[in-house]
Amino acid sequence: MLNLLTAERIKLLHSKKLWIVLAILTALPILQVINTKWNVSNGAKLVQAIDTVVNGATSILMMEKNALTILLIISAFISFFIGEEFQNGTIRNALSLGRSRIHYYLSKLIIAAVLSLIGVITMTGLGMAGFSTVFGFGEIAHISDYTSFAIKSFSTLYLLILANVSIYILITFLTKSTGISLIWSFLYTMGTGFGAGIFQQTEHFKELTFWFTESFLFYSDFAAPIDIAKYPNMVLVSVITIVVSSTVGILLFKRTDIK
């Protein structure tokens, strides 16, 4: 397992895809600070419930503000990161050396999880620095213990992102193709994300939508007391999604013929 992780790390450090992902996630908060400053200079008023990030304190919610962008970037990275292994046949090299398929699958999940974590930490840190510089650190309404809130909100948001990472990895291992996995990952993200908004207008299917993590990411205000109270539910759904998708992915991968 450690040998696989070491090999993946070396490949990533020499991969343009890694630096493209990090460059986008680094540039995003900087551009948003500039854009928000421009809008305010032109008379716009910042409202936390709408704009999500309005000062340094609320920048801990950068993942919420950029949820769709993060998911699309990570899904594209995973599609190339894993899909090319099948298309180029390099997956056979690892498996022919007697590497466990379980370890191979988990190594991909761990690498994607670590990259996602580094990316969102960078985005959040730059967002907090930038918004604090321009708009001040400020505070968040109804939040008395900011440190506790920051830890809980960041951890919960990251778990929601990680749950989707596990789904994208499952999709790519099933399709074995960069292009097809890109399409299905995009359809999954859009379908469970924006489709949930439609079903939430119905009485019978509203609660069902919250078994998809995008429903929390797209339709919750993580600074509102009513949604803060749902953090445990968000964590539970995220963990279940990660465990189920990874288990299904490993079981199907073990039965897959690698040609």
PDB file of C-alpha atoms in Angstrom:
ATOM      1  CA  MET A   1       0.000   0.000   0.000  1.00  0.00           C
ATOM      2  CA  LEU A   2       2.794   2.436   0.942  1.00  0.00           C
ATOM      3  CA  ASN A   3       4.632   1.589  -2.278  1.00  0.00           C
ATOM      4  CA  LEU A   4       1.510   2.373  -4.288  1.00  0.00           C
ATOM      5  CA  LEU A   5       1.029   5.702  -2.502  1.00  0.00           C
ATOM      6  CA  THR A   6       4.683   6.601  -3.051  1.00  0.00           C
ATOM      7  CA  ALA A   7       4.385   5.797  -6.745  1.00  0.00           C
ATOM      8  CA  GLU A   8       1.194   7.855  -7.044  1.00  0.00           C
ATOM      9  CA  ARG A   9       2.844  10.796  -5.288  1.00  0.00           C
ATOM     10  CA  ILE A  10       5.807  10.734  -7.662  1.00  0.00           C
ATOM     11  CA  LYS A  11       3.523  10.555 -10.703  1.00  0.00           C
ATOM     12  CA  LEU A  12       1.396  13.430  -9.438  1.00  0.00           C
ATOM     13  CA  LEU A  13       4.340  15.718  -8.726  1.00  0.00           C
ATOM     14  CA  HIS A  14       5.340  15.379 -12.373  1.00  0.00           C
ATOM     15  CA  SER A  15       1.773  15.747 -13.630  1.00  0.00           C
ATOM     16  CA  LYS A  16       0.456  18.951 -15.191  1.00  0.00           C
ATOM     17  CA  LYS A  17      -3.043  17.997 -14.063  1.00  0.00           C
ATOM     18  CA  LEU A  18      -2.110  18.409 -10.399  1.00  0.00           C
ATOM     19  CA  TRP A  19      -0.721  21.901 -10.895  1.00  0.00           C
ATOM     20  CA  ILE A  20      -3.661  22.950 -13.057  1.00  0.00           C
ATOM     21  CA  VAL A  21      -6.101  21.932 -10.312  1.00  0.00           C
ATOM     22  CA  LEU A  22      -4.116  23.724  -7.615  1.00  0.00           C
ATOM     23  CA  ALA A  23      -3.681  26.797  -9.823  1.00  0.00           C
ATOM     24  CA  ILE A  24      -7.440  27.073 -10.370  1.00  0.00           C
ATOM     25  CA  LEU A  25      -8.253  26.609  -6.688  1.00  0.00           C
ATOM     26  CA  THR A  26      -5.575  29.178  -5.815  1.00  0.00           C
ATOM     27  CA  ALA A  27      -6.733  31.776  -8.326  1.00  0.00           C
ATOM     28  CA  LEU A  28     -10.432  31.418  -7.519  1.00  0.00           C
ATOM     29  CA  PRO A  29     -10.485  33.132  -4.085  1.00  0.00           C
ATOM     30  CA  ILE A  30      -8.208  35.924  -5.324  1.00  0.00           C
ATOM     31  CA  LEU A  31     -10.510  36.643  -8.251  1.00  0.00           C
ATOM     32  CA  GLN A  32     -13.548  36.531  -5.976  1.00  0.00           C
ATOM     33  CA  VAL A  33     -12.033  39.090  -3.604  1.00  0.00           C
ATOM     34  CA  ILE A  34     -11.364  41.404  -6.544  1.00  0.00           C
ATOM     35  CA  ASN A  35     -14.837  40.855  -7.993  1.00  0.00           C
ATOM     36  CA  THR A  36     -16.569  41.407  -4.637  1.00  0.00           C
ATOM     37  CA  LYS A  37     -14.570  44.597  -4.052  1.00  0.00           C
ATOM     38  CA  TRP A  38     -15.545  45.832  -7.505  1.00  0.00           C
ATOM     39  CA  ASN A  39     -19.232  45.115  -6.885  1.00  0.00           C
ATOM     40  CA  VAL A  40     -19.182  46.903  -3.526  1.00  0.00           C
ATOM     41  CA  SER A  41     -17.410  49.881  -5.106  1.00  0.00           C
ATOM     42  CA  ASN A  42     -20.289  50.060  -7.564  1.00  0.00           C
ATOM     43  CA  GLY A  43     -22.925  50.182  -4.847  1.00  0.00           C
ATOM     44  CA  ALA A  44     -23.661  46.512  -4.202  1.00  0.00           C
ATOM     45  CA  LYS A  45     -24.439  45.445  -0.631  1.00  0.00           C
ATOM     46  CA  LEU A  46     -23.115  42.150   0.684  1.00  0.00           C
ATOM     47  CA  VAL A  47     -25.625  39.847   2.345  1.00  0.00           C
ATOM     48  CA  GLN A  48     -24.160  36.727   3.959  1.00  0.00           C
ATOM     49  CA  ALA A  49     -27.175  34.507   3.262  1.00  0.00           C
ATOM     50  CA  ILE A  50     -26.865  35.334  -0.458  1.00  0.00           C
ATOM     51  CA  ASP A  51     -23.164  36.014  -1.024  1.00  0.00           C
ATOM     52  CA  THR A  52     -21.987  33.398   1.533  1.00  0.00           C
ATOM     53  CA  VAL A  53     -18.576  35.061   1.990  1.00  0.00           C
ATOM     54  CA  VAL A  54     -18.677  38.729   2.983  1.00  0.00           C
ATOM     55  CA  ASN A  55     -15.639  39.096   5.262  1.00  0.00           C
ATOM     56  CA  GLY A  56     -12.703  37.163   6.675  1.00  0.00           C
ATOM     57  CA  ALA A  57     -14.777  35.251   9.213  1.00  0.00           C
ATOM     58  CA  THR A  58     -17.262  33.938   6.663  1.00  0.00           C
ATOM     59  CA  SER A  59     -14.407  32.919   4.351  1.00  0.00           C
ATOM     60  CA  ILE A  60     -14.308  29.634   6.253  1.00  0.00           C
ATOM     61  CA  LEU A  61     -17.301  28.858   4.002  1.00  0.00           C
ATOM     62  CA  MET A  62     -15.344  29.151   0.748  1.00  0.00           C
ATOM     63  CA  MET A  63     -16.146  25.517   0.016  1.00  0.00           C
ATOM     64  CA  GLU A  64     -19.854  26.279   0.215  1.00  0.00           C
ATOM     65  CA  LYS A  65     -19.485  29.343  -2.009  1.00  0.00           C
ATOM     66  CA  ASN A  66     -17.530  27.392  -4.642  1.00  0.00           C
ATOM     67  CA  ALA A  67     -19.069  23.948  -4.199  1.00  0.00           C
ATOM     68  CA  LEU A  68     -20.064  23.401  -7.830  1.00  0.00           C
ATOM     69  CA  THR A  69     -16.719  24.622  -9.170  1.00  0.00           C
ATOM     70  CA  ILE A  70     -14.778  22.416  -6.767  1.00  0.00           C
ATOM     71  CA  LEU A  71     -16.831  19.338  -7.666  1.00  0.00           C
ATOM     72  CA  LEU A  72     -16.437  19.873 -11.414  1.00  0.00           C
ATOM     73  CA  ILE A  73     -12.684  20.452 -11.131  1.00  0.00           C
ATOM     74  CA  ILE A  74     -12.131  17.425  -8.902  1.00  0.00           C
ATOM     75  CA  SER A  75     -14.358  15.196 -11.049  1.00  0.00           C
ATOM     76  CA  ALA A  76     -12.368  16.188 -14.143  1.00  0.00           C
ATOM     77  CA  PHE A  77      -9.078  15.518 -12.360  1.00  0.00           C
ATOM     78  CA  ILE A  78     -10.232  12.075 -11.191  1.00  0.00           C
ATOM     79  CA  SER A  79     -11.523  11.176 -14.661  1.00  0.00           C
ATOM     80  CA  PHE A  80      -8.090  11.877 -16.160  1.00  0.00           C
ATOM     81  CA  PHE A  81      -6.117  10.628 -13.156  1.00  0.00           C
ATOM     82  CA  ILE A  82      -7.731   7.188 -13.176  1.00  0.00           C
ATOM     83  CA  GLY A  83      -9.209   6.945 -16.674  1.00  0.00           C
ATOM     84  CA  GLU A  84      -5.798   7.285 -18.314  1.00  0.00           C
ATOM     85  CA  GLU A  85      -4.525   4.343 -16.255  1.00  0.00           C
ATOM     86  CA  PHE A  86      -7.062   2.111 -18.017  1.00  0.00           C
ATOM     87  CA  GLN A  87      -6.723   3.698 -21.451  1.00  0.00           C
ATOM     88  CA  ASN A  88      -2.920   3.643 -21.448  1.00  0.00           C
ATOM     89  CA  GLY A  89      -2.782   0.183 -19.914  1.00  0.00           C
ATOM     90  CA  THR A  90      -0.514   1.293 -17.056  1.00  0.00           C
ATOM     91  CA  ILE A  91      -2.901  -0.265 -14.550  1.00  0.00           C
ATOM     92  CA  ARG A  92      -1.707  -3.667 -15.749  1.00  0.00           C
ATOM     93  CA  ASN A  93       1.824  -2.864 -14.616  1.00  0.00           C
ATOM     94  CA  ALA A  94       0.780  -2.445 -10.991  1.00  0.00           C
ATOM     95  CA  LEU A  95      -1.546  -5.439 -10.970  1.00  0.00           C
ATOM     96  CA  SER A  96       0.990  -7.676 -12.727  1.00  0.00           C
ATOM     97  CA  LEU A  97       3.390  -7.049  -9.849  1.00  0.00           C
ATOM     98  CA  GLY A  98       0.901  -8.652  -7.495  1.00  0.00           C
ATOM     99  CA  ARG A  99      -0.540  -5.450  -6.065  1.00  0.00           C
ATOM    100  CA  SER A 100      -3.866  -5.947  -4.337  1.00  0.00           C
ATOM    101  CA  ARG A 101      -6.811  -4.486  -6.211  1.00  0.00           C
ATOM    102  CA  ILE A 102      -8.216  -3.275  -2.904  1.00  0.00           C
ATOM    103  CA  HIS A 103      -5.000  -1.418  -2.161  1.00  0.00           C
ATOM    104  CA  TYR A 104      -4.891  -0.028  -5.705  1.00  0.00           C
ATOM    105  CA  TYR A 105      -8.441   1.320  -5.435  1.00  0.00           C
ATOM    106  CA  LEU A 106      -7.830   2.762  -1.963  1.00  0.00           C
ATOM    107  CA  SER A 107      -4.579   4.392  -3.078  1.00  0.00           C
ATOM    108  CA  LYS A 108      -6.499   6.327  -5.721  1.00  0.00           C
ATOM    109  CA  LEU A 109      -9.104   7.348  -3.153  1.00  0.00           C
ATOM    110  CA  ILE A 110      -6.468   8.493  -0.659  1.00  0.00           C
ATOM    111  CA  ILE A 111      -4.542  10.504  -3.266  1.00  0.00           C
ATOM    112  CA  ALA A 112      -7.731  12.202  -4.486  1.00  0.00           C
ATOM    113  CA  ALA A 113      -8.787  12.891  -0.891  1.00  0.00           C
ATOM    114  CA  VAL A 114      -5.417  14.429   0.010  1.00  0.00           C
ATOM    115  CA  LEU A 115      -5.350  16.559  -3.135  1.00  0.00           C
ATOM    116  CA  SER A 116      -8.890  17.772  -2.410  1.00  0.00           C
ATOM    117  CA  LEU A 117      -7.901  18.630   1.156  1.00  0.00           C
ATOM    118  CA  ILE A 118      -4.813  20.560   0.062  1.00  0.00           C
ATOM    119  CA  GLY A 119      -6.881  22.373  -2.534  1.00  0.00           C
ATOM    120  CA  VAL A 120      -9.689  23.455  -0.206  1.00  0.00           C
ATOM    121  CA  ILE A 121      -7.245  24.435   2.562  1.00  0.00           C
ATOM    122  CA  THR A 122      -5.398  26.638   0.072  1.00  0.00           C
ATOM    123  CA  MET A 123      -8.655  28.122  -1.213  1.00  0.00           C
ATOM    124  CA  THR A 124     -10.005  28.766   2.271  1.00  0.00           C
ATOM    125  CA  GLY A 125      -6.741  30.219   3.573  1.00  0.00           C
ATOM    126  CA  LEU A 126      -6.366  32.612   0.638  1.00  0.00           C
ATOM    127  CA  GLY A 127     -10.027  33.533   0.905  1.00  0.00           C
ATOM    128  CA  MET A 128      -9.709  34.377   4.579  1.00  0.00           C
ATOM    129  CA  ALA A 129      -6.552  36.414   3.971  1.00  0.00           C
ATOM    130  CA  GLY A 130      -7.999  38.259   1.005  1.00  0.00           C
ATOM    131  CA  PHE A 131     -11.432  39.055   2.424  1.00  0.00           C
ATOM    132  CA  SER A 132      -9.921  40.014   5.793  1.00  0.00           C
ATOM    133  CA  THR A 133      -7.581  42.451   4.056  1.00  0.00           C
ATOM    134  CA  VAL A 134     -10.310  44.089   1.990  1.00  0.00           C
ATOM    135  CA  PHE A 135     -13.396  43.802   4.205  1.00  0.00           C
ATOM    136  CA  GLY A 136     -11.933  43.079   7.645  1.00  0.00           C
ATOM    137  CA  PHE A 137     -12.207  39.844   9.572  1.00  0.00           C
ATOM    138  CA  GLY A 138     -15.570  40.792  11.082  1.00  0.00           C
ATOM    139  CA  GLU A 139     -17.843  38.174  12.569  1.00  0.00           C
ATOM    140  CA  ILE A 140     -20.723  35.832  11.762  1.00  0.00           C
ATOM    141  CA  ALA A 141     -24.183  36.563  13.120  1.00  0.00           C
ATOM    142  CA  HIS A 142     -25.410  34.162  15.825  1.00  0.00           C
ATOM    143  CA  ILE A 143     -21.915  32.630  16.216  1.00  0.00           C
ATOM    144  CA  SER A 144     -20.345  33.183  19.631  1.00  0.00           C
ATOM    145  CA  ASP A 145     -17.590  30.532  19.539  1.00  0.00           C
ATOM    146  CA  TYR A 146     -15.981  31.133  16.162  1.00  0.00           C
ATOM    147  CA  THR A 147     -13.153  28.611  16.551  1.00  0.00           C
ATOM    148  CA  SER A 148     -15.551  25.749  17.234  1.00  0.00           C
ATOM    149  CA  PHE A 149     -17.785  26.839  14.359  1.00  0.00           C
ATOM    150  CA  ALA A 150     -14.847  27.118  11.972  1.00  0.00           C
ATOM    151  CA  ILE A 151     -13.595  23.611  12.771  1.00  0.00           C
ATOM    152  CA  LYS A 152     -17.053  22.045  12.514  1.00  0.00           C
ATOM    153  CA  SER A 153     -18.075  23.863   9.330  1.00  0.00           C
ATOM    154  CA  PHE A 154     -14.787  23.210   7.524  1.00  0.00           C
ATOM    155  CA  SER A 155     -14.768  19.526   8.523  1.00  0.00           C
ATOM    156  CA  THR A 156     -18.393  19.050   7.500  1.00  0.00           C
ATOM    157  CA  LEU A 157     -17.934  20.775   4.165  1.00  0.00           C
ATOM    158  CA  TYR A 158     -14.813  18.749   3.416  1.00  0.00           C
ATOM    159  CA  LEU A 159     -16.622  15.494   4.199  1.00  0.00           C
ATOM    160  CA  LEU A 160     -19.403  16.497   1.802  1.00  0.00           C
ATOM    161  CA  ILE A 161     -16.781  17.135  -0.880  1.00  0.00           C
ATOM    162  CA  LEU A 162     -15.009  13.865  -0.066  1.00  0.00           C
ATOM    163  CA  ALA A 163     -18.266  11.936  -0.432  1.00  0.00           C
ATOM    164  CA  ASN A 164     -18.499  13.182  -4.002  1.00  0.00           C
ATOM    165  CA  VAL A 165     -14.847  12.321  -4.588  1.00  0.00           C
ATOM    166  CA  SER A 166     -15.647   8.714  -3.682  1.00  0.00           C
ATOM    167  CA  ILE A 167     -18.543   8.716  -6.154  1.00  0.00           C
ATOM    168  CA  TYR A 168     -16.368  10.091  -8.965  1.00  0.00           C
ATOM    169  CA  ILE A 169     -13.773   7.396  -8.305  1.00  0.00           C
ATOM    170  CA  LEU A 170     -16.483   4.722  -8.439  1.00  0.00           C
ATOM    171  CA  ILE A 171     -17.760   6.123 -11.747  1.00  0.00           C
ATOM    172  CA  THR A 172     -14.284   6.191 -13.290  1.00  0.00           C
ATOM    173  CA  PHE A 173     -13.443   2.645 -12.211  1.00  0.00           C
ATOM    174  CA  LEU A 174     -16.751   1.489 -13.689  1.00  0.00           C
ATOM    175  CA  THR A 175     -16.409   3.290 -17.022  1.00  0.00           C
ATOM    176  CA  LYS A 176     -12.635   2.790 -17.420  1.00  0.00           C
ATOM    177  CA  SER A 177     -12.627   5.768 -19.749  1.00  0.00           C
ATOM    178  CA  THR A 178     -11.667   9.401 -19.261  1.00  0.00           C
ATOM    179  CA  GLY A 179     -14.302  10.782 -21.612  1.00  0.00           C
ATOM    180  CA  ILE A 180     -17.192   8.632 -20.456  1.00  0.00           C
ATOM    181  CA  SER A 181     -16.397   9.166 -16.780  1.00  0.00           C
ATOM    182  CA  LEU A 182     -16.273  12.925 -17.390  1.00  0.00           C
ATOM    183  CA  ILE A 183     -19.757  12.822 -18.865  1.00  0.00           C
ATOM    184  CA  TRP A 184     -21.263  10.629 -16.142  1.00  0.00           C
ATOM    185  CA  SER A 185     -19.573  12.553 -13.342  1.00  0.00           C
ATOM    186  CA  PHE A 186     -20.941  15.792 -14.799  1.00  0.00           C
ATOM    187  CA  LEU A 187     -24.430  14.310 -15.148  1.00  0.00           C
ATOM    188  CA  TYR A 188     -24.306  12.949 -11.603  1.00  0.00           C
ATOM    189  CA  THR A 189     -23.254  16.312 -10.173  1.00  0.00           C
ATOM    190  CA  MET A 190     -25.851  18.286 -12.091  1.00  0.00           C
ATOM    191  CA  GLY A 191     -28.595  15.713 -11.638  1.00  0.00           C
ATOM    192  CA  THR A 192     -28.260  15.250  -7.889  1.00  0.00           C
ATOM    193  CA  GLY A 193     -27.451  18.925  -7.363  1.00  0.00           C
ATOM    194  CA  PHE A 194     -29.918  20.915  -9.395  1.00  0.00           C
ATOM    195  CA  GLY A 195     -32.410  18.066  -9.665  1.00  0.00           C
ATOM    196  CA  ALA A 196     -32.719  18.118  -5.884  1.00  0.00           C
ATOM    197  CA  GLY A 197     -34.009  21.685  -6.095  1.00  0.00           C
ATOM    198  CA  ILE A 198     -36.999  20.446  -8.071  1.00  0.00           C
ATOM    199  CA  PHE A 199     -37.826  17.556  -5.746  1.00  0.00           C
ATOM    200  CA  GLN A 200     -37.471  19.784  -2.692  1.00  0.00           C
ATOM    201  CA  GLN A 201     -40.602  21.565  -3.837  1.00  0.00           C
ATOM    202  CA  THR A 202     -42.595  18.371  -3.351  1.00  0.00           C
ATOM    203  CA  GLU A 203     -43.949  17.067  -0.071  1.00  0.00           C
ATOM    204  CA  HIS A 204     -43.054  13.401  -0.456  1.00  0.00           C
ATOM    205  CA  PHE A 205     -39.569  13.597  -1.973  1.00  0.00           C
ATOM    206  CA  LYS A 206     -38.114  16.601  -0.144  1.00  0.00           C
ATOM    207  CA  GLU A 207     -36.421  14.616   2.634  1.00  0.00           C
ATOM    208  CA  LEU A 208     -35.186  11.983   0.193  1.00  0.00           C
ATOM    209  CA  THR A 209     -33.049  14.569  -1.604  1.00  0.00           C
ATOM    210  CA  PHE A 210     -30.943  15.039   1.528  1.00  0.00           C
ATOM    211  CA  TRP A 211     -29.481  11.577   1.067  1.00  0.00           C
ATOM    212  CA  PHE A 212     -27.415  13.236  -1.684  1.00  0.00           C
ATOM    213  CA  THR A 213     -24.602  15.424  -0.420  1.00  0.00           C
ATOM    214  CA  GLU A 214     -25.099  18.035  -3.158  1.00  0.00           C
ATOM    215  CA  SER A 215     -28.450  18.917  -1.577  1.00  0.00           C
ATOM    216  CA  PHE A 216     -26.600  20.112   1.515  1.00  0.00           C
ATOM    217  CA  LEU A 217     -23.858  21.826  -0.463  1.00  0.00           C
ATOM    218  CA  PHE A 218     -26.183  23.708  -2.810  1.00  0.00           C
ATOM    219  CA  TYR A 219     -29.222  24.412  -0.651  1.00  0.00           C
ATOM    220  CA  SER A 220     -27.897  25.058   2.862  1.00  0.00           C
ATOM    221  CA  ASP A 221     -26.605  28.180   4.574  1.00  0.00           C
ATOM    222  CA  PHE A 222     -23.806  26.799   6.725  1.00  0.00           C
ATOM    223  CA  ALA A 223     -23.826  29.940   8.864  1.00  0.00           C
ATOM    224  CA  ALA A 224     -27.543  29.742   9.691  1.00  0.00           C
ATOM    225  CA  PRO A 225     -28.483  28.121  13.027  1.00  0.00           C
ATOM    226  CA  ILE A 226     -31.137  25.912  11.395  1.00  0.00           C
ATOM    227  CA  ASP A 227     -28.548  24.418   9.026  1.00  0.00           C
ATOM    228  CA  ILE A 228     -25.769  24.281  11.622  1.00  0.00           C
ATOM    229  CA  ALA A 229     -28.064  21.945  13.553  1.00  0.00           C
ATOM    230  CA  LYS A 230     -27.989  19.624  10.509  1.00  0.00           C
ATOM    231  CA  TYR A 231     -24.210  19.179  10.608  1.00  0.00           C
ATOM    232  CA  PRO A 232     -24.477  15.699  12.223  1.00  0.00           C
ATOM    233  CA  ASN A 233     -26.868  14.598   9.450  1.00  0.00           C
ATOM    234  CA  MET A 234     -24.475  15.926   6.827  1.00  0.00           C
ATOM    235  CA  VAL A 235     -21.597  13.999   8.375  1.00  0.00           C
ATOM    236  CA  LEU A 236     -23.688  10.817   8.571  1.00  0.00           C
ATOM    237  CA  VAL A 237     -24.774  11.012   4.923  1.00  0.00           C
ATOM    238  CA  SER A 238     -21.193  11.755   3.842  1.00  0.00           C
ATOM    239  CA  VAL A 239     -19.720   8.800   5.735  1.00  0.00           C
ATOM    240  CA  ILE A 240     -22.404   6.428   4.449  1.00  0.00           C
ATOM    241  CA  THR A 241     -21.797   7.620   0.895  1.00  0.00           C
ATOM    242  CA  ILE A 242     -18.040   7.133   1.191  1.00  0.00           C
ATOM    243  CA  VAL A 243     -18.339   3.651   2.722  1.00  0.00           C
ATOM    244  CA  VAL A 244     -21.027   2.384   0.327  1.00  0.00           C
ATOM    245  CA  SER A 245     -19.500   3.809  -2.860  1.00  0.00           C
ATOM    246  CA  SER A 246     -16.010   2.574  -1.941  1.00  0.00           C
ATOM    247  CA  THR A 247     -17.277  -0.899  -1.037  1.00  0.00           C
ATOM    248  CA  VAL A 248     -19.262  -1.191  -4.268  1.00  0.00           C
ATOM    249  CA  GLY A 249     -16.326   0.153  -6.270  1.00  0.00           C
ATOM    250  CA  ILE A 250     -13.865  -2.320  -4.754  1.00  0.00           C
ATOM    251  CA  LEU A 251     -16.195  -5.296  -5.203  1.00  0.00           C
ATOM    252  CA  LEU A 252     -16.852  -4.459  -8.851  1.00  0.00           C
ATOM    253  CA  PHE A 253     -13.185  -3.708  -9.540  1.00  0.00           C
ATOM    254  CA  LYS A 254     -12.165  -7.091  -8.134  1.00  0.00           C
ATOM    255  CA  ARG A 255     -14.444  -8.761 -10.693  1.00  0.00           C
ATOM    256  CA  THR A 256     -13.295  -6.618 -13.616  1.00  0.00           C
ATOM    257  CA  ASP A 257     -11.215  -8.055 -16.431  1.00  0.00           C
ATOM    258  CA  ILE A 258      -8.304  -5.757 -17.232  1.00  0.00           C
ATOM    259  CA  LYS A 259      -7.500  -5.999 -20.924  1.00  0.00           C
TER     260      LYS A 259
END
